[in-house]
Short mmCIF file of C-alpha atoms in Angstrom, two decimals:
data_model
loop_
_atom_site.label_atom_id
_atom_site.label_comp_id
_atom_site.label_asym_id
_atom_site.label_seq_id
_atom_site.Cartn_x
_atom_site.Cartn_y
_atom_site.Cartn_z
CA VAL A 25 -6.53 -21.02 17.64
CA LEU A 26 -2.71 -21.82 18.07
CA ILE A 27 -0.95 -23.10 14.97
CA GLY A 28 2.56 -24.21 15.85
CA GLY A 29 5.35 -24.78 13.76
CA GLY A 30 6.75 -27.51 12.30
CA ALA A 31 6.60 -30.79 13.42
CA THR A 32 4.93 -29.58 16.87
CA GLN A 33 2.43 -31.12 19.15
CA LEU A 34 -0.07 -29.22 20.57
CA ILE A 35 1.58 -29.24 23.75
CA ASP A 36 3.92 -27.38 22.17
CA TRP A 37 1.87 -24.44 23.72
CA ARG A 38 2.43 -24.55 26.99
CA ASP A 39 0.13 -24.73 29.33
CA GLU A 40 1.41 -21.53 31.37
CA PHE A 41 0.54 -20.00 28.01
CA CYS A 42 -2.33 -20.93 27.43
CA ALA A 43 -3.70 -20.28 31.05
CA LEU A 44 -2.38 -16.42 29.96
CA LEU A 45 -4.95 -16.17 26.70
CA VAL A 46 -7.66 -17.75 29.24
CA ALA A 47 -7.21 -14.66 31.68
CA GLU A 48 -7.40 -12.84 28.34
CA GLY A 49 -10.90 -14.14 27.95
CA PHE A 50 -10.15 -16.15 25.10
CA ARG A 51 -11.07 -20.17 24.35
CA VAL A 52 -7.94 -21.23 23.26
CA ILE A 53 -7.92 -24.76 20.95
CA ARG A 54 -4.64 -26.08 19.83
CA PHE A 55 -4.60 -29.25 17.68
CA ASP A 56 -1.88 -31.40 17.06
CA HIS A 57 -0.43 -31.16 13.00
CA ARG A 58 -0.91 -33.83 10.53
CA ASP A 59 2.36 -35.96 10.96
CA THR A 60 2.86 -34.92 14.75
CA GLY A 61 1.28 -36.34 18.27
CA LEU A 62 -1.78 -38.27 17.87
CA SER A 63 -2.02 -37.19 14.53
CA GLU A 64 -2.75 -39.26 11.06
CA ARG A 65 0.18 -39.96 9.46
CA PHE A 66 1.25 -39.00 5.20
CA GLY A 67 3.59 -40.78 3.44
CA GLY A 68 4.00 -44.37 5.05
CA VAL A 69 6.49 -45.57 7.82
CA ASP A 70 9.85 -43.42 5.76
CA ALA A 71 7.84 -40.96 3.72
CA VAL A 72 10.22 -37.73 3.99
CA ASP A 73 6.83 -36.62 1.39
CA GLY A 74 3.54 -36.53 2.77
CA GLY A 75 2.35 -35.18 -0.75
CA TYR A 76 0.21 -32.47 0.55
CA SER A 77 0.42 -28.14 0.54
CA VAL A 78 1.02 -26.23 3.50
CA ALA A 79 -2.29 -24.96 2.50
CA GLU A 80 -3.92 -28.03 2.45
CA ALA A 81 -2.43 -28.39 5.79
CA ALA A 82 -4.07 -25.57 6.83
CA GLU A 83 -7.43 -26.77 6.22
CA ASP A 84 -6.76 -28.76 9.33
CA VAL A 85 -7.87 -25.69 10.86
CA LEU A 86 -10.80 -25.12 9.33
CA ARG A 87 -11.70 -29.35 10.56
CA VAL A 88 -11.52 -28.43 13.87
CA LEU A 89 -13.22 -25.44 14.01
CA ASP A 90 -16.19 -27.42 12.06
CA THR A 91 -16.26 -30.29 14.93
CA LEU A 92 -16.24 -27.35 17.34
CA GLY A 93 -19.32 -26.03 15.39
CA LEU A 94 -17.49 -22.46 15.53
CA SER A 95 -18.06 -20.22 12.24
CA SER A 96 -14.90 -18.26 12.80
CA ALA A 97 -11.25 -18.06 15.26
CA HIS A 98 -8.51 -15.47 16.22
CA LEU A 99 -5.21 -17.78 14.68
CA ALA A 100 -1.87 -17.41 16.93
CA GLY A 101 0.66 -18.70 14.37
CA HIS A 102 4.41 -19.96 15.02
CA SER A 103 6.69 -20.74 12.10
CA MET A 104 4.95 -22.85 9.92
CA GLY A 105 2.38 -22.37 11.73
CA GLY A 106 2.16 -18.43 10.63
CA ILE A 107 2.42 -19.78 7.29
CA MET A 108 -0.98 -21.55 7.68
CA ALA A 109 -2.15 -18.75 9.23
CA GLN A 110 -1.36 -16.51 5.89
CA TYR A 111 -2.96 -18.89 3.60
CA LEU A 112 -6.27 -18.58 5.65
CA ALA A 113 -5.98 -15.28 5.88
CA ILE A 114 -5.96 -15.73 2.17
CA ASP A 115 -8.44 -18.17 1.04
CA HIS A 116 -10.56 -18.33 4.02
CA PRO A 117 -10.57 -14.42 5.22
CA GLU A 118 -14.31 -15.13 6.09
CA ARG A 119 -13.22 -18.13 8.74
CA VAL A 120 -10.45 -15.36 10.14
CA ARG A 121 -11.30 -12.40 12.85
CA SER A 122 -8.13 -11.55 13.30
CA MET A 123 -4.37 -12.76 12.95
CA ALA A 124 -1.26 -13.42 14.52
CA ILE A 125 1.76 -14.08 13.14
CA LEU A 126 4.86 -15.72 14.54
CA SER A 127 8.04 -16.24 13.46
CA ALA A 128 7.66 -16.71 9.45
CA ILE A 129 7.64 -15.21 6.61
CA PRO A 130 5.62 -14.62 3.10
CA GLY A 131 7.14 -16.82 0.46
CA LEU A 132 10.44 -18.70 -0.17
CA ASP A 133 12.41 -15.32 -1.38
CA PRO A 134 16.53 -15.85 -0.44
CA ALA A 135 16.62 -12.36 1.31
CA TYR A 136 13.93 -14.17 4.42
CA LEU A 137 16.82 -16.87 4.72
CA ALA A 138 19.56 -16.83 6.80
CA PRO A 139 22.83 -18.66 5.01
CA SER A 140 21.88 -22.22 7.25
CA GLU A 141 18.18 -22.58 5.85
CA ILE A 142 19.17 -21.43 2.46
CA ASP A 143 21.82 -24.47 1.91
CA ALA A 144 19.55 -26.53 4.11
CA GLY A 145 16.00 -26.18 1.87
CA THR A 146 18.69 -27.79 -0.96
CA ALA A 147 19.80 -30.52 0.18
CA GLU A 148 18.05 -33.43 -0.45
CA PRO A 149 16.24 -35.36 2.46
CA VAL A 150 16.91 -38.37 4.17
CA VAL A 151 14.96 -40.52 5.91
CA PHE A 152 15.60 -40.29 9.91
CA ALA A 153 15.53 -43.76 11.68
CA ALA A 154 13.87 -43.84 14.44
CA LEU A 155 15.99 -43.29 17.90
CA PRO A 156 15.51 -45.22 21.29
CA ARG A 157 13.76 -43.31 23.51
CA ALA A 158 16.81 -41.68 25.47
CA GLU A 159 18.77 -41.21 22.26
CA ALA A 160 15.00 -39.44 20.57
CA ILE A 161 14.49 -37.13 24.66
CA ASP A 162 18.91 -36.66 24.21
CA GLN A 163 18.23 -35.33 20.24
CA PHE A 164 15.07 -32.80 20.79
CA VAL A 165 17.00 -30.80 23.98
CA ALA A 166 20.00 -30.70 21.86
CA TYR A 167 18.30 -29.03 19.18
CA GLN A 168 16.18 -26.26 21.86
CA ARG A 169 19.73 -25.66 22.80
CA SER A 170 21.16 -24.70 19.36
CA MET A 171 18.27 -22.95 18.84
CA HIS A 172 18.79 -20.89 21.74
CA VAL A 173 20.84 -18.52 20.49
CA THR A 174 19.37 -15.18 23.41
CA ASP A 175 20.72 -13.97 27.12
CA TYR A 176 17.80 -15.49 28.24
CA PRO A 177 18.89 -18.77 30.46
CA PHE A 178 18.40 -22.13 28.85
CA ASP A 179 15.92 -24.15 31.81
CA GLU A 180 17.69 -27.85 31.07
CA ASP A 181 15.50 -29.70 33.11
CA ASP A 182 12.37 -28.14 31.83
CA GLU A 183 13.67 -29.11 27.83
CA ARG A 184 14.25 -32.42 29.21
CA ALA A 185 10.44 -32.59 31.18
CA HIS A 186 9.04 -31.76 27.80
CA ALA A 187 11.33 -33.66 25.34
CA THR A 188 9.97 -36.58 27.26
CA ARG A 189 6.07 -35.46 26.86
CA GLN A 190 6.78 -35.33 23.56
CA ILE A 191 8.25 -38.44 22.78
CA ASP A 192 6.31 -40.32 24.89
CA ARG A 193 2.89 -39.09 23.33
CA GLY A 194 3.51 -39.02 19.96
CA TYR A 195 6.85 -39.57 18.00
CA GLU A 196 8.21 -39.53 14.79
CA PRO A 197 11.27 -38.69 13.20
CA ASN A 198 10.00 -37.95 9.91
CA GLY A 199 7.73 -35.37 10.89
CA PHE A 200 9.54 -33.21 9.91
CA GLN A 201 10.70 -33.93 6.82
CA ARG A 202 7.45 -34.09 5.59
CA HIS A 203 6.54 -30.74 6.76
CA GLY A 204 9.61 -29.17 5.44
CA ALA A 205 8.69 -30.62 1.69
CA ALA A 206 5.13 -29.44 2.61
CA LEU A 207 7.14 -25.69 2.78
CA ARG A 208 9.34 -26.60 -0.05
CA ARG A 209 6.77 -26.16 -2.18
CA ALA A 210 4.58 -22.92 -0.50
CA GLU A 211 4.20 -20.25 -3.06
CA ASP A 212 4.86 -16.70 -2.60
CA ARG A 213 2.32 -14.75 -1.01
CA LEU A 214 3.16 -11.27 0.00
CA ASP A 215 0.93 -9.79 -3.79
CA ARG A 216 -2.05 -11.16 -2.05
CA LEU A 217 -1.64 -10.75 1.21
CA ARG A 218 -2.28 -6.92 -0.01
CA GLY A 219 -5.67 -8.38 0.51
CA VAL A 220 -5.63 -9.66 3.33
CA SER A 221 -8.31 -7.35 5.96
CA VAL A 222 -7.98 -8.93 8.70
CA PRO A 223 -6.13 -7.44 12.06
CA THR A 224 -2.65 -8.54 12.12
CA ALA A 225 0.29 -8.23 13.79
CA VAL A 226 3.48 -10.26 13.20
CA ILE A 227 6.07 -10.72 15.76
CA HIS A 228 9.49 -11.71 15.59
CA GLY A 229 12.56 -11.75 16.79
CA ARG A 230 15.81 -9.72 16.25
CA HIS A 231 18.09 -12.80 16.50
CA ASP A 232 16.30 -15.33 14.96
CA PRO A 233 18.88 -18.00 13.25
CA GLN A 234 16.45 -19.26 10.55
CA LEU A 235 14.25 -16.24 9.06
CA LEU A 236 15.23 -12.80 9.25
CA THR A 237 13.58 -10.14 10.00
CA LEU A 238 13.26 -8.03 6.13
CA ALA A 239 10.15 -11.22 5.88
CA ALA A 240 8.42 -9.72 8.99
CA GLU A 241 9.29 -6.11 8.34
CA LEU A 242 7.38 -6.50 4.50
CA THR A 243 4.69 -8.84 5.76
CA ALA A 244 4.01 -6.16 7.85
CA GLU A 245 4.18 -3.41 5.28
CA ALA A 246 2.46 -5.46 2.86
CA ILE A 247 -0.80 -6.17 4.90
CA PRO A 248 -3.19 -3.21 4.80
CA GLY A 249 -2.67 -1.92 9.08
CA ALA A 250 -0.38 -4.58 9.96
CA GLU A 251 0.92 -3.68 13.34
CA LEU A 252 4.92 -5.01 13.32
CA HIS A 253 7.22 -5.62 16.99
CA ILE A 254 10.91 -6.64 16.20
CA PHE A 255 11.58 -8.12 20.07
CA GLU A 256 15.46 -7.33 20.59
CA ARG A 257 16.05 -10.27 22.98
CA MET A 258 14.28 -13.30 21.11
CA GLY A 259 15.48 -15.92 18.66
CA HIS A 260 13.18 -17.93 16.37
CA ARG A 261 11.58 -19.96 19.61
CA LEU A 262 8.78 -18.31 21.77
CA GLU A 263 11.16 -17.67 25.23
CA ARG A 264 8.81 -18.06 28.19
CA GLU A 265 10.20 -14.70 29.54
CA LEU A 266 8.38 -12.72 26.71
CA TRP A 267 5.05 -14.72 27.05
CA PRO A 268 3.03 -12.22 28.55
CA GLU A 269 4.39 -9.61 25.94
CA TYR A 270 2.97 -12.19 23.21
CA VAL A 271 -0.30 -12.58 24.94
CA ALA A 272 -0.94 -8.52 25.30
CA ILE A 273 -0.24 -7.80 21.85
CA ILE A 274 -2.58 -10.92 20.14
CA ALA A 275 -5.18 -10.09 22.90
CA GLY A 276 -5.12 -6.52 21.44
CA ASN A 277 -4.59 -7.56 18.04
CA ALA A 278 -7.83 -9.59 17.89
CA ARG A 279 -9.70 -7.05 20.04
CA ARG A 280 -8.92 -4.65 17.49
CA ALA A 281 -11.65 -7.18 15.06
CA GLY A 282 -14.98 -5.82 17.94
CA GLY A 283 -17.10 -8.56 18.12
CA GLU A 284 -16.92 -11.78 20.81
CA ARG A 285 -14.22 -13.57 20.89
CA ARG A 286 -14.17 -17.07 20.10
CA ALA A 287 -10.67 -18.52 20.10
#
């Protein structure tokens, strides 16, 4: 099961990335977070807080598995999705076969956060007005460009085409704010992660402009037997050029769990 970051839709896990996992023998499951894509909206049109916790949002993964008749799955979560995976491994270990945590943190300790993220976490959330389609697409592309901090090429045409799919499929200007509200309520999990027993791989970018590598290092140190992979040419985005390496790590970690591969 691929669990995306805050305010992402299932299509943020690109088809080509999923195909790499399928080639490794996995059945790939992806879904829209609440307040994104085609999923339910919470709290009203102008709400900046949906009233739910990250742990409650994480249980949406279990609902997906139940609907598909699956008792357990391998998890790979990016950013907020990595935090959701942590909650599932802690609270529902019988449902988790293995876990890959990409670009995530084990709590809200300022030591894990870049200064800009500390400031953003203390700012009063504001309602984002819905933009006209063209402006919304431009905003999406501009944000992706701002997060592009490596020397890999930034494919403007691809990002614009993807932004168009996002906006046309399920535009929710305040999904990011509602996910942010849930994240700000998340408790520290570092001590609880010490009791996690599922095979775990932790992946992080050396140049992540939001979350510092210390978060990944401490997460991997806390989880018994966890693998740590720091990518020197990676920020917070999952770089296309690194997709084969991410998939190799996810697949290798899943194989440590043994048994039938389910997702």
